[in-house]
Amino acid sequence: MERRRLFVLLPFSMIAGLIGYALLPTEPSAILLAAVTAALALALVCIIAAKALTGLRIFVQLAALWLGFCLLPMHGLAFGTPMLAYPAYGTYEAQIDEILSADENRVRVIASQLTPVDDARPLPIRRARIVMAGGVMLAPGDRIRAPLRLAPIPGPVLPGSHDGQFHSYFIGVGAYGSTTGAVEELSSGDGWNLARQVQSLRSAIAARIDTTLDGATAAIGKAMVVGDQSDISDNTRDVMAASGLAHIYSISGLHLSIVAGGIFWLLRLALASVPALVGRPIKQISALVGIVAAFLYLLLAGGAGNVPAFRSTLMLVLIFGAVLAGRQALTMRNVAIAAIVIILMDPASVFRPSFQLSFAAVVGLIGIYELPRTLPAPSSGRLARLGGLIAATAWTSLVAGLATLLFSAYHFQQTAPLGVIGNVLALPFVSLVIMPFGVVSVLTMLLGLEGPFLEVMGWGIDRMIDVAELVAAGSQGWTGNPLLASWTLGLGLAALAWFAFIGSHWRLLAPLLALPVILVAGLDPRPDILIADTTQAVAVRNGDSMALVTGRTGSFAVDVWSDHYQTDIAGTHPAARCDSLGCILTNPAYSVAVIRNAAAFAEDCGLHDLVIARIRPPEHCYAVSQVVGPTELSRSGVHWLVWNDSAAQFDIRPAIANLNRPWRIAQP
């Protein structure tokens, strides 16, 4: 505390407040928020009057926690939107706010100011995410007219999974949809618009890449240069994830460090070679140019909406700022400052994998860097320097992989045991070929000379993919499919806070203690039954896999379940018996009735442990059986069930637990 290490805990306190708000079952009242804020202000006055320094330090952390608690409701008030409750069809005029991705097949945009035309019904939403047919040339600021089909934003497809309603609400998107006919451009954006100019530049660069490269090579090239990952296939994503290389096509600290750091190094070398500049602040001039390069790359990567890139840009600005001020650059304090800025600008990003992974990786790397250690004397031999570079790459990859292991396992149910090997083999192609020639190709596009440089960049991407396929093949059977309980993220956050706060080797204690706790108590059981909310799909365990009692394979929910649990879901359960009234499934542990016709309630209610109905069951059915009916499904979404032998009933988890929140769709 005397060394002012408490500062690095401020973002953790804010994150704790954000989590507390998000977990509330109902929305807190404005009166309560105002009362607690007033009480904290009074406490601050008393602490200052008493000149209690320790009390002030504790108060700052409590104030940060309360600020985090209040950030989401304030952000929702400023940027939130009513959510579309029922599908809407009709012709609407709208303004294009953002182009998410564009290719020859489809264009994905964010549109606002949706105005009904003719008999279309008015919509209360602020913005919508719309998919259009490919070939439509649009830019931010354009106003269009098109026939639209808009739908409510679905909730999470499994308990604890990505919540589209939550994240869409805080960026003002109240519906998803697509065009059902031709798009008419009514007007172009007026005047000079930075977003429009940047989008035009990104589109032009992406088009040049598509012209020279193709397939997975072009898709990864666009992702690494302009941040557009929309063309990367699921197969490529799976291979890159299994080899521990998925971070490479997501613009983050690695890419920004190579670009901005490389420009800083080259410019400093060039200026130092000019005798007339001896004695000038060459290092500071190079740092300023590095800052400009980082911001330009951030614009190409998607701006502040790209959390890893934005966080990395902030870190680079702080590092170059420290160079300008003659101070140490890589510190945990700079990590805390970058995290606080991101949390203040976009508090909902804390709940996205990109923030968690990038934040954990940087804290882990800086924390290990800060540990006291004895450095070996530098060697002048080329082989020794090469060996040192390989060792540093392997060590960095190992530390970052361990720091992000919990978060990647929770969100993606996958680990990359050979990720260190993959990074050691692939990063030379990234650092020495892909990124340098990518930068040169962008600069030479002004002269139309980018072709040869893009070819070399493409060759580097192909070799990286070869490495990914080799490592992924060697990882088969080793990756596993860990399913972690939600509370493990909280434990991981606490361990990360300890790691950031403690400055000695004792910082390793909390992560080492958290690991056995998670392995013993943090693994989530696999479900015995999954019930879809918007389709007829009901999947029931069949040995080590699952099979459908009703519904069909290939539906969205079934595909997501299959991917999440990494198991094929068969089309027909062998123990199910169906007729015109419904289906019955009986096994030694429990029996389930899936009812299609109201005539089946008289016989099945009370006879089976679980009754699943898409039509409203009679009240007495709830008294004699566990029931999942249309009301529960429409309000709480997908249901996850595990049979509890000791209680002789199912433990039930709905995907949506907190119904009375502003991002939830209002139910009748």
XYZ file of C-alpha atoms in Angstrom:
668
model
C 0.000 0.000 0.000
C 2.857 2.368 0.780
C 4.252 1.774 -2.728
C 0.864 2.834 -4.138
C 0.210 -0.585 -5.674
C -3.477 -0.156 -4.818
C -3.822 1.849 -8.012
C -3.552 -1.311 -10.106
C -6.600 -2.714 -8.285
C -8.876 0.085 -9.474
C -9.954 -1.651 -12.723
C -10.578 -4.871 -10.782
C -12.805 -2.981 -8.341
C -14.700 -1.450 -11.253
C -15.114 -4.881 -12.867
C -16.445 -6.274 -9.573
C -19.054 -3.504 -9.541
C -20.030 -4.241 -13.143
C -20.471 -7.925 -12.314
C -22.583 -7.087 -9.270
C -24.933 -4.960 -11.367
C -25.221 -7.530 -14.158
C -26.104 -10.338 -11.714
C -28.987 -8.481 -10.074
C -32.370 -10.183 -10.649
C -34.100 -6.818 -11.132
C -33.064 -3.302 -12.106
C -32.027 -1.119 -9.125
C -34.068 2.021 -8.622
C -32.687 5.474 -9.352
C -33.462 6.452 -5.744
C -31.231 3.667 -4.433
C -28.387 4.650 -6.746
C -28.664 8.302 -5.686
C -28.843 7.405 -1.980
C -25.710 5.236 -2.050
C -23.852 7.885 -4.063
C -24.800 10.546 -1.502
C -23.694 8.276 1.365
C -20.314 7.758 -0.298
C -19.909 11.507 -0.782
C -20.642 12.069 2.922
C -18.152 9.349 3.876
C -15.493 11.046 1.740
C -16.035 14.342 3.535
C -15.636 12.621 6.904
C -12.477 10.776 5.835
C -10.874 13.978 4.545
C -11.817 15.808 7.725
C -10.239 13.036 9.828
C -7.137 12.973 7.593
C -7.312 9.187 7.590
C -4.955 8.141 4.783
C -5.659 4.406 5.079
C -9.369 5.078 5.127
C -9.016 7.221 2.021
C -7.218 4.414 0.206
C -9.962 1.951 1.072
C -12.611 4.500 0.108
C -11.065 4.928 -3.352
C -11.478 1.212 -4.002
C -15.083 1.288 -2.761
C -15.777 4.323 -4.921
C -14.326 2.480 -7.937
C -16.554 -0.501 -7.176
C -19.622 1.727 -6.954
C -18.626 3.553 -10.137
C -18.454 0.186 -11.882
C -21.899 -0.682 -10.514
C -23.346 2.553 -11.905
C -21.543 2.528 -15.263
C -23.849 0.087 -17.042
C -27.117 1.852 -16.128
C -25.556 5.203 -17.119
C -24.269 3.715 -20.365
C -27.672 2.181 -21.027
C -29.356 5.531 -20.416
C -27.043 7.186 -22.934
C -26.812 4.488 -25.612
C -29.372 1.783 -24.788
C -32.503 1.011 -26.787
C -35.938 -0.546 -26.395
C -35.801 -4.121 -27.689
C -38.044 -5.309 -30.516
C -40.551 -7.786 -29.052
C -42.317 -9.032 -32.210
C -41.141 -9.526 -35.806
C -41.680 -6.582 -38.147
C -42.077 -6.606 -41.937
C -42.301 -3.668 -44.294
C -40.445 -0.955 -46.145
C -38.290 1.394 -44.087
C -35.929 4.264 -44.651
C -32.740 4.167 -42.577
C -29.340 5.744 -42.192
C -26.177 3.633 -42.355
C -24.080 4.115 -39.222
C -21.449 1.423 -39.688
C -20.365 -1.175 -42.221
C -19.519 -4.332 -40.270
C -18.362 -6.361 -43.275
C -18.859 -6.392 -47.039
C -18.094 -8.908 -49.772
C -19.656 -10.176 -52.988
C -22.142 -12.346 -51.078
C -23.479 -10.069 -48.364
C -23.117 -6.725 -46.621
C -23.646 -6.427 -42.859
C -24.475 -2.952 -41.531
C -25.716 -1.104 -38.476
C -28.589 1.228 -39.405
C -30.377 3.895 -37.368
C -33.315 6.294 -37.776
C -35.606 3.551 -39.113
C -38.623 5.378 -40.549
C -41.666 3.382 -41.738
C -42.871 3.798 -45.315
C -46.496 3.222 -46.388
C -48.165 0.759 -44.015
C -45.069 -0.453 -42.142
C -45.396 -0.139 -38.388
C -43.251 2.331 -36.404
C -40.366 0.792 -34.471
C -39.166 2.029 -31.048
C -35.604 0.765 -31.517
C -32.604 3.059 -31.976
C -30.626 0.882 -34.363
C -30.748 -2.497 -36.102
C -28.190 -4.913 -37.492
C -29.151 -5.677 -41.089
C -27.802 -8.146 -43.651
C -28.082 -7.147 -47.318
C -27.296 -8.904 -50.565
C -23.714 -8.547 -51.789
C -22.732 -5.919 -54.303
C -24.477 -3.020 -52.553
C -22.040 -0.093 -52.350
C -22.746 1.788 -49.124
C -20.820 3.939 -46.662
C -21.536 5.448 -43.238
C -23.904 8.404 -43.580
C -25.826 7.018 -46.585
C -29.609 6.974 -46.365
C -31.443 4.021 -47.900
C -34.938 2.636 -48.457
C -35.477 -1.130 -48.462
C -38.030 -3.808 -47.601
C -36.927 -5.318 -44.304
C -37.678 -8.359 -42.221
C -36.734 -7.593 -38.608
C -36.747 -10.041 -35.706
C -36.205 -9.843 -31.941
C -32.654 -10.456 -30.796
C -32.395 -13.987 -29.387
C -31.144 -14.605 -25.882
C -28.301 -16.963 -24.958
C -28.607 -20.471 -26.390
C -27.211 -22.026 -23.195
C -26.910 -20.854 -19.580
C -23.787 -18.727 -19.246
C -23.149 -18.459 -22.987
C -22.905 -15.291 -25.084
C -25.891 -13.054 -24.381
C -26.760 -11.241 -27.604
C -29.542 -9.208 -25.967
C -27.202 -7.819 -23.293
C -24.451 -6.751 -25.677
C -26.826 -5.441 -28.350
C -28.721 -3.294 -25.856
C -25.630 -1.364 -24.783
C -24.677 -0.476 -28.362
C -28.248 0.583 -29.153
C -29.119 -2.361 -31.441
C -32.701 -3.450 -30.780
C -33.287 -5.926 -33.644
C -31.648 -8.170 -36.217
C -32.914 -8.357 -39.773
C -32.333 -8.636 -43.481
C -33.526 -7.043 -46.666
C -36.177 -8.871 -48.695
C -35.788 -6.870 -51.892
C -33.765 -4.226 -53.680
C -31.975 -1.529 -51.673
C -32.483 2.027 -52.911
C -29.902 4.636 -51.980
C -31.724 7.897 -51.245
C -28.734 10.085 -50.470
C -25.042 9.962 -49.683
C -23.521 11.228 -46.482
C -23.209 14.993 -46.439
C -19.851 16.697 -46.054
C -16.598 15.210 -44.860
C -17.110 12.289 -42.490
C -14.165 10.519 -40.822
C -16.041 7.233 -40.403
C -17.057 7.344 -44.063
C -13.515 8.037 -45.228
C -12.047 5.299 -43.028
C -14.655 2.790 -44.201
C -13.950 3.653 -47.828
C -10.239 3.162 -47.192
C -10.828 -0.178 -45.442
C -13.073 -1.377 -48.263
C -10.545 -0.335 -50.899
C -7.693 -2.125 -49.113
C -9.828 -5.254 -48.637
C -10.745 -5.214 -52.347
C -7.067 -4.987 -53.334
C -6.264 -7.945 -51.080
C -9.117 -9.966 -52.615
C -7.818 -9.151 -56.078
C -4.345 -10.580 -55.382
C -5.056 -13.313 -52.836
C -7.892 -15.801 -52.479
C -9.477 -18.290 -50.092
C -8.275 -18.544 -46.518
C -5.157 -16.536 -47.414
C -7.202 -13.490 -48.432
C -9.560 -13.884 -45.459
C -6.715 -13.903 -42.921
C -4.926 -11.111 -44.799
C -7.990 -8.862 -44.523
C -8.372 -9.753 -40.854
C -4.762 -8.815 -40.078
C -4.691 -5.625 -42.153
C -8.169 -4.086 -41.755
C -9.702 -6.204 -38.971
C -12.429 -7.818 -41.124
C -12.781 -11.451 -39.995
C -16.102 -12.127 -41.731
C -14.607 -14.280 -44.517
C -12.640 -16.622 -42.256
C -14.291 -20.041 -42.500
C -15.282 -22.132 -39.487
C -12.756 -24.770 -40.505
C -9.920 -22.232 -40.540
C -11.023 -20.871 -37.162
C -11.054 -24.378 -35.672
C -7.561 -25.164 -37.004
C -6.115 -21.864 -35.763
C -7.747 -22.308 -32.339
C -6.524 -25.911 -31.940
C -2.973 -24.790 -32.725
C -3.070 -21.797 -30.357
C -2.826 -19.308 -33.223
C -6.333 -17.826 -33.230
C -4.982 -14.626 -31.679
C -2.917 -13.932 -34.799
C -5.829 -12.966 -37.061
C -7.314 -10.704 -34.360
C -5.526 -7.353 -34.440
C -4.069 -6.785 -30.977
C -0.811 -6.029 -29.209
C 1.282 -8.317 -31.399
C 0.304 -6.552 -34.627
C 0.382 -3.019 -33.249
C 3.757 -3.628 -31.618
C 5.214 -4.901 -34.887
C 3.813 -1.968 -36.893
C 4.249 0.948 -34.482
C 7.353 -0.483 -32.823
C 8.912 -1.327 -36.174
C 8.296 2.173 -37.500
C 9.719 3.633 -34.271
C 12.865 1.487 -34.609
C 13.375 2.122 -38.325
C 12.825 5.869 -38.061
C 15.148 6.140 -35.082
C 17.819 4.178 -36.977
C 17.380 6.358 -40.058
C 17.528 9.645 -38.138
C 20.530 8.485 -36.127
C 22.356 7.856 -39.417
C 22.158 11.549 -40.344
C 25.158 13.427 -38.870
C 23.315 16.743 -38.901
C 20.755 15.355 -36.434
C 23.262 14.333 -33.784
C 22.172 15.806 -30.449
C 18.561 16.204 -31.566
C 15.695 14.426 -29.700
C 15.633 11.584 -32.232
C 14.153 9.071 -29.798
C 11.283 11.406 -28.904
C 10.540 12.228 -32.561
C 10.432 8.511 -33.376
C 8.088 7.915 -30.428
C 5.675 10.578 -31.696
C 5.645 8.975 -35.151
C 5.072 5.593 -33.495
C 2.003 7.006 -31.725
C 0.615 8.318 -35.028
C 1.265 4.927 -36.678
C -0.553 3.121 -33.858
C -3.637 5.355 -34.185
C -3.725 4.972 -37.974
C -3.581 1.196 -37.652
C -6.314 1.356 -35.006
C -8.562 3.202 -37.465
C -7.990 0.474 -40.055
C -8.713 -2.191 -37.422
C -12.161 -0.800 -36.637
C -11.455 1.929 -34.098
C -12.514 1.775 -30.457
C -14.967 -1.030 -31.212
C -12.033 -3.424 -31.559
C -11.237 -3.885 -27.855
C -7.906 -5.763 -28.202
C -6.656 -3.226 -30.759
C -7.898 -0.260 -28.723
C -6.365 -1.623 -25.513
C -3.085 -2.261 -27.325
C -3.099 1.243 -28.805
C -3.592 2.750 -25.362
C -0.722 0.658 -24.039
C 1.532 1.756 -26.896
C 0.610 5.404 -26.345
C 1.496 5.021 -22.663
C 4.759 3.260 -23.569
C 5.753 5.914 -26.102
C 4.579 8.568 -23.649
C 6.958 7.118 -21.079
C 9.729 7.295 -23.706
C 8.906 10.971 -24.252
C 9.012 11.587 -20.497
C 12.116 9.452 -19.932
C 10.305 7.007 -17.625
C 9.883 3.223 -17.469
C 7.368 2.111 -20.103
C 6.177 -1.423 -19.258
C 4.438 -1.241 -15.868
C 1.293 -2.665 -14.299
C 0.191 0.923 -13.690
C -0.007 1.528 -17.441
C -2.089 -1.650 -17.824
C -4.468 -0.322 -15.165
C -4.793 3.052 -16.893
C -5.588 1.410 -20.238
C -8.166 -0.883 -18.607
C -9.860 2.018 -16.787
C -10.191 4.013 -20.010
C -11.738 1.046 -21.855
C -14.131 0.306 -18.987
C -15.281 3.932 -18.853
C -15.831 4.064 -22.614
C -17.465 0.643 -23.045
C -18.313 -1.052 -19.727
C -20.170 -3.918 -21.438
C -16.908 -4.984 -23.105
C -15.819 -6.446 -19.751
C -18.212 -9.336 -20.400
C -16.806 -10.127 -23.853
C -14.059 -12.707 -24.407
C -11.884 -10.210 -26.306
C -11.500 -7.908 -23.279
C -10.960 -10.751 -20.826
C -8.363 -12.501 -22.979
C -6.395 -9.365 -23.878
C -6.503 -7.972 -20.320
C -5.413 -11.294 -18.761
C -2.603 -11.769 -21.286
C -1.125 -8.308 -20.703
C -1.390 -8.564 -16.906
C 0.313 -11.951 -17.057
C 3.141 -10.773 -19.311
C 3.809 -7.533 -17.405
C 3.598 -9.390 -14.088
C 6.214 -11.932 -15.132
C 8.338 -9.122 -16.614
C 8.244 -7.258 -13.270
C 9.501 -10.218 -11.234
C 13.080 -9.807 -9.979
C 15.413 -12.062 -11.919
C 19.047 -12.382 -12.957
C 19.544 -11.816 -16.656
C 22.301 -13.707 -18.476
C 24.985 -11.704 -20.189
C 24.016 -10.959 -23.809
C 25.809 -13.079 -26.396
C 27.237 -11.710 -29.587
C 26.951 -14.960 -31.556
C 24.265 -15.162 -34.227
C 23.135 -18.638 -33.219
C 22.959 -17.556 -29.592
C 20.867 -14.503 -30.498
C 18.581 -16.675 -32.626
C 18.235 -19.116 -29.749
C 17.444 -16.246 -27.411
C 14.772 -14.964 -29.781
C 13.176 -18.418 -30.021
C 13.317 -18.829 -26.230
C 11.733 -15.391 -25.703
C 8.953 -16.215 -28.174
C 8.284 -19.546 -26.474
C 8.307 -17.982 -23.014
C 5.974 -15.157 -24.060
C 3.584 -17.630 -25.680
C 3.611 -19.864 -22.601
C 2.918 -17.008 -20.186
C 0.141 -15.528 -22.346
C -1.374 -18.981 -22.858
C -1.413 -19.751 -19.140
C -2.835 -16.311 -18.296
C -5.720 -16.726 -20.742
C -6.278 -20.473 -20.277
C -9.249 -20.154 -17.921
C -11.048 -17.565 -20.056
C -10.494 -19.376 -23.358
C -11.568 -22.693 -21.817
C -14.760 -21.109 -20.432
C -15.805 -19.244 -23.571
C -14.610 -21.639 -26.272
C -14.491 -25.025 -24.463
C -11.116 -25.694 -26.020
C -7.477 -25.687 -25.027
C -4.359 -25.676 -27.194
C -1.780 -27.924 -25.462
C 0.760 -27.461 -28.263
C 0.129 -23.721 -28.570
C 3.671 -22.828 -27.501
C 5.090 -24.920 -30.346
C 2.609 -23.373 -32.781
C 3.600 -19.851 -31.780
C 7.326 -20.551 -31.906
C 6.969 -21.907 -35.455
C 4.447 -19.326 -36.728
C 5.523 -16.032 -35.158
C 8.664 -15.668 -37.322
C 6.397 -15.673 -40.388
C 4.133 -13.103 -38.703
C 6.928 -10.817 -37.495
C 9.319 -11.041 -40.440
C 7.042 -11.632 -43.429
C 3.300 -11.109 -42.984
C 3.162 -7.850 -41.029
C 6.143 -6.026 -42.630
C 5.038 -6.846 -46.170
C 1.430 -6.081 -45.209
C 2.486 -2.572 -44.154
C 4.547 -2.058 -47.301
C 1.690 -3.304 -49.508
C -0.742 -0.803 -47.951
C 1.721 2.057 -48.450
C 2.357 1.090 -52.091
C -1.357 0.848 -52.902
C -1.260 4.586 -53.589
C 0.985 3.809 -56.563
C -0.722 0.573 -57.572
C 2.453 -1.396 -56.835
C 1.141 -3.560 -54.001
C 0.897 -6.823 -55.971
C 4.374 -8.322 -55.294
C 4.246 -7.345 -51.616
C 0.787 -8.885 -51.180
C 2.075 -12.055 -52.832
C 4.902 -12.265 -50.286
C 2.451 -11.570 -47.446
C 0.187 -14.307 -48.829
C 3.105 -16.724 -48.929
C 3.750 -15.994 -45.242
C 0.064 -16.558 -44.400
C 0.112 -19.886 -46.263
C 3.152 -21.029 -44.286
C 1.439 -19.948 -41.058
C -1.626 -21.997 -42.026
C 0.669 -24.955 -42.742
C 2.084 -24.623 -39.233
C -1.426 -24.376 -37.785
C -2.565 -27.526 -39.595
C 0.552 -29.419 -38.497
C 0.175 -28.427 -34.836
C -3.617 -28.970 -34.867
C -3.116 -32.478 -36.270
C -0.631 -33.222 -33.509
C -3.070 -31.858 -30.890
C -5.916 -34.226 -31.795
C -7.072 -36.086 -28.721
C -5.236 -33.653 -26.418
C -7.413 -30.563 -26.611
C -10.292 -31.825 -24.463
C -13.635 -30.126 -23.990
C -13.594 -28.427 -20.570
C -16.952 -27.123 -19.355
C -16.478 -24.612 -16.558
C -19.009 -23.142 -14.138
C -19.606 -19.400 -14.327
C -18.164 -18.765 -10.858
C -14.732 -19.866 -12.083
C -14.462 -16.573 -13.989
C -14.900 -14.712 -10.714
C -12.215 -16.824 -9.086
C -9.942 -16.199 -12.065
C -10.534 -12.446 -11.763
C -9.624 -12.530 -8.054
C -6.441 -14.505 -8.786
C -5.537 -12.046 -11.534
C -6.096 -9.109 -9.149
C -3.767 -10.691 -6.579
C -1.203 -11.329 -9.319
C -1.353 -7.678 -10.426
C -1.249 -6.219 -6.891
C 1.557 -8.231 -5.315
C 4.960 -7.219 -6.653
C 7.082 -10.168 -5.512
C 7.153 -13.877 -6.330
C 4.195 -14.278 -3.922
C 2.031 -12.986 -6.782
C 2.119 -16.557 -8.161
C 0.362 -17.927 -5.059
C -3.236 -17.069 -5.975
C -3.116 -18.528 -9.520
C -1.492 -21.694 -8.162
C -4.200 -22.050 -5.498
C -7.013 -21.293 -7.945
C -5.994 -24.091 -10.324
C -6.780 -27.084 -8.045
C -10.003 -25.436 -6.849
C -11.215 -25.127 -10.437
C -10.144 -28.664 -11.337
C -11.912 -30.139 -8.282
C -15.077 -28.046 -8.068
C -15.266 -25.860 -11.172
C -16.145 -28.376 -13.878
C -19.766 -28.113 -15.003
C -21.765 -31.320 -15.557
C -23.009 -32.142 -19.023
C -26.782 -31.844 -19.415
C -29.162 -34.785 -19.501
C -31.792 -32.761 -21.401
C -31.728 -29.594 -23.520
C -34.956 -27.874 -24.561
C -34.982 -25.217 -27.298
C -37.218 -22.194 -26.832
C -38.054 -21.232 -30.435
C -37.957 -24.630 -32.165
C -39.279 -28.094 -31.335
C -35.810 -29.438 -30.484
C -35.563 -31.561 -27.328
C -32.242 -33.404 -26.922
C -31.839 -36.163 -24.304
C -28.684 -37.961 -23.220
C -28.011 -41.247 -24.943
C -24.945 -42.812 -23.335
C -21.983 -40.482 -23.884
C -23.784 -38.485 -26.586
C -27.248 -36.961 -27.096
C -30.139 -37.562 -29.477
C -33.336 -35.719 -30.394
C -36.736 -36.737 -29.085
C -38.404 -34.029 -31.158
C -37.029 -31.448 -33.584
C -34.511 -31.823 -36.366
C -30.783 -31.770 -36.814
C -29.322 -28.761 -38.595
C -31.399 -26.210 -36.700
C -29.539 -23.311 -35.122
C -29.998 -24.475 -31.524
C -28.985 -28.082 -32.252
C -25.868 -26.977 -34.143
C -24.815 -24.683 -31.283
C -25.382 -27.445 -28.728
C -23.331 -29.854 -30.811
C -20.468 -27.345 -31.176
C -20.526 -26.385 -27.489
C -20.369 -29.942 -26.196
C -18.315 -31.165 -29.169
C -20.589 -34.138 -29.742
C -22.882 -35.150 -32.581
C -26.587 -35.017 -31.712
C -28.409 -37.864 -33.439
C -31.696 -37.214 -35.221
C -33.771 -39.818 -33.342
C -33.407 -41.058 -29.768
C -33.647 -44.872 -29.706
C -35.607 -44.879 -26.436
C -38.269 -42.420 -27.637
C -41.760 -43.556 -28.638
C -43.940 -41.061 -30.480
C -47.569 -40.860 -31.656
C -50.011 -38.121 -32.591
C -50.271 -36.924 -28.970
C -46.554 -36.603 -28.309
C -43.435 -38.580 -27.361
C -42.465 -40.635 -24.332
C -38.910 -41.469 -23.275
C -38.213 -43.808 -20.382
C -34.891 -44.947 -18.945
C -33.916 -46.475 -15.574
C -33.382 -43.054 -13.965
C -36.294 -40.932 -15.208
C -39.110 -40.610 -17.727
C -40.001 -37.674 -19.944
C -43.182 -36.772 -21.810
C -43.121 -34.310 -24.714
C -46.738 -33.292 -25.332
C -48.106 -32.052 -28.654
C -51.844 -32.480 -28.010
C -53.815 -31.321 -24.952
C -55.468 -34.749 -24.755
C -52.179 -36.196 -23.452
C -52.135 -34.091 -20.262
C -54.714 -36.257 -18.475
C -52.540 -39.351 -18.847
C -48.991 -37.988 -18.722
C -49.153 -35.424 -15.890
C -48.060 -37.210 -12.723
C -46.990 -40.323 -14.594
C -43.650 -38.900 -15.773
C -40.886 -37.047 -13.965
C -40.787 -34.269 -16.551
C -43.463 -32.867 -18.844
C -42.387 -30.702 -21.781
C -45.209 -28.883 -23.550
C -45.424 -26.270 -26.296
C -49.102 -25.715 -25.420
C -50.264 -24.404 -22.057
C -50.532 -27.235 -19.472
C -53.381 -27.346 -16.903
C -52.558 -26.052 -13.434
C -52.743 -29.478 -11.754
C -49.897 -30.695 -13.981
C -47.447 -28.347 -12.215
C -48.412 -29.900 -8.856
C -47.662 -33.519 -9.811
C -44.710 -33.236 -12.258
C -41.860 -30.956 -13.146
C -43.140 -28.949 -16.109
C -41.411 -26.870 -18.767
C -44.185 -25.160 -20.673
C -44.555 -22.416 -23.272
C -44.510 -19.638 -20.648
C -41.192 -20.792 -19.199
C -39.655 -21.231 -22.641
C -40.797 -17.859 -24.019
C -39.597 -15.951 -20.966
C -36.478 -17.855 -19.920
C -35.249 -19.275 -23.218
C -33.393 -22.554 -23.634
C -33.619 -24.909 -20.620
C -30.700 -27.038 -19.359
C -31.566 -30.009 -17.120
C -29.520 -32.551 -15.138
C -31.099 -35.445 -13.238
C -30.484 -35.273 -9.467
C -30.571 -38.813 -8.060
C -30.650 -37.752 -4.413
C -33.609 -35.387 -4.933
C -35.271 -37.666 -7.525
C -35.925 -34.680 -9.798
C -34.227 -32.506 -12.384
C -31.989 -29.547 -11.596
C -33.146 -26.934 -14.096
C -31.227 -23.903 -15.386
C -32.852 -21.492 -17.820
C -30.604 -19.594 -20.212
C -32.202 -16.304 -19.081
C -32.327 -15.925 -15.299
C -32.750 -12.150 -14.839
C -35.970 -11.330 -16.689
C -36.658 -7.819 -15.402
C -33.707 -6.022 -16.937
C -33.790 -3.322 -19.647
C -32.004 -5.503 -22.222
C -34.596 -8.265 -21.967
C -37.477 -8.410 -24.421
C -40.733 -7.422 -22.717
C -43.089 -10.378 -22.288
C -46.903 -10.122 -22.245
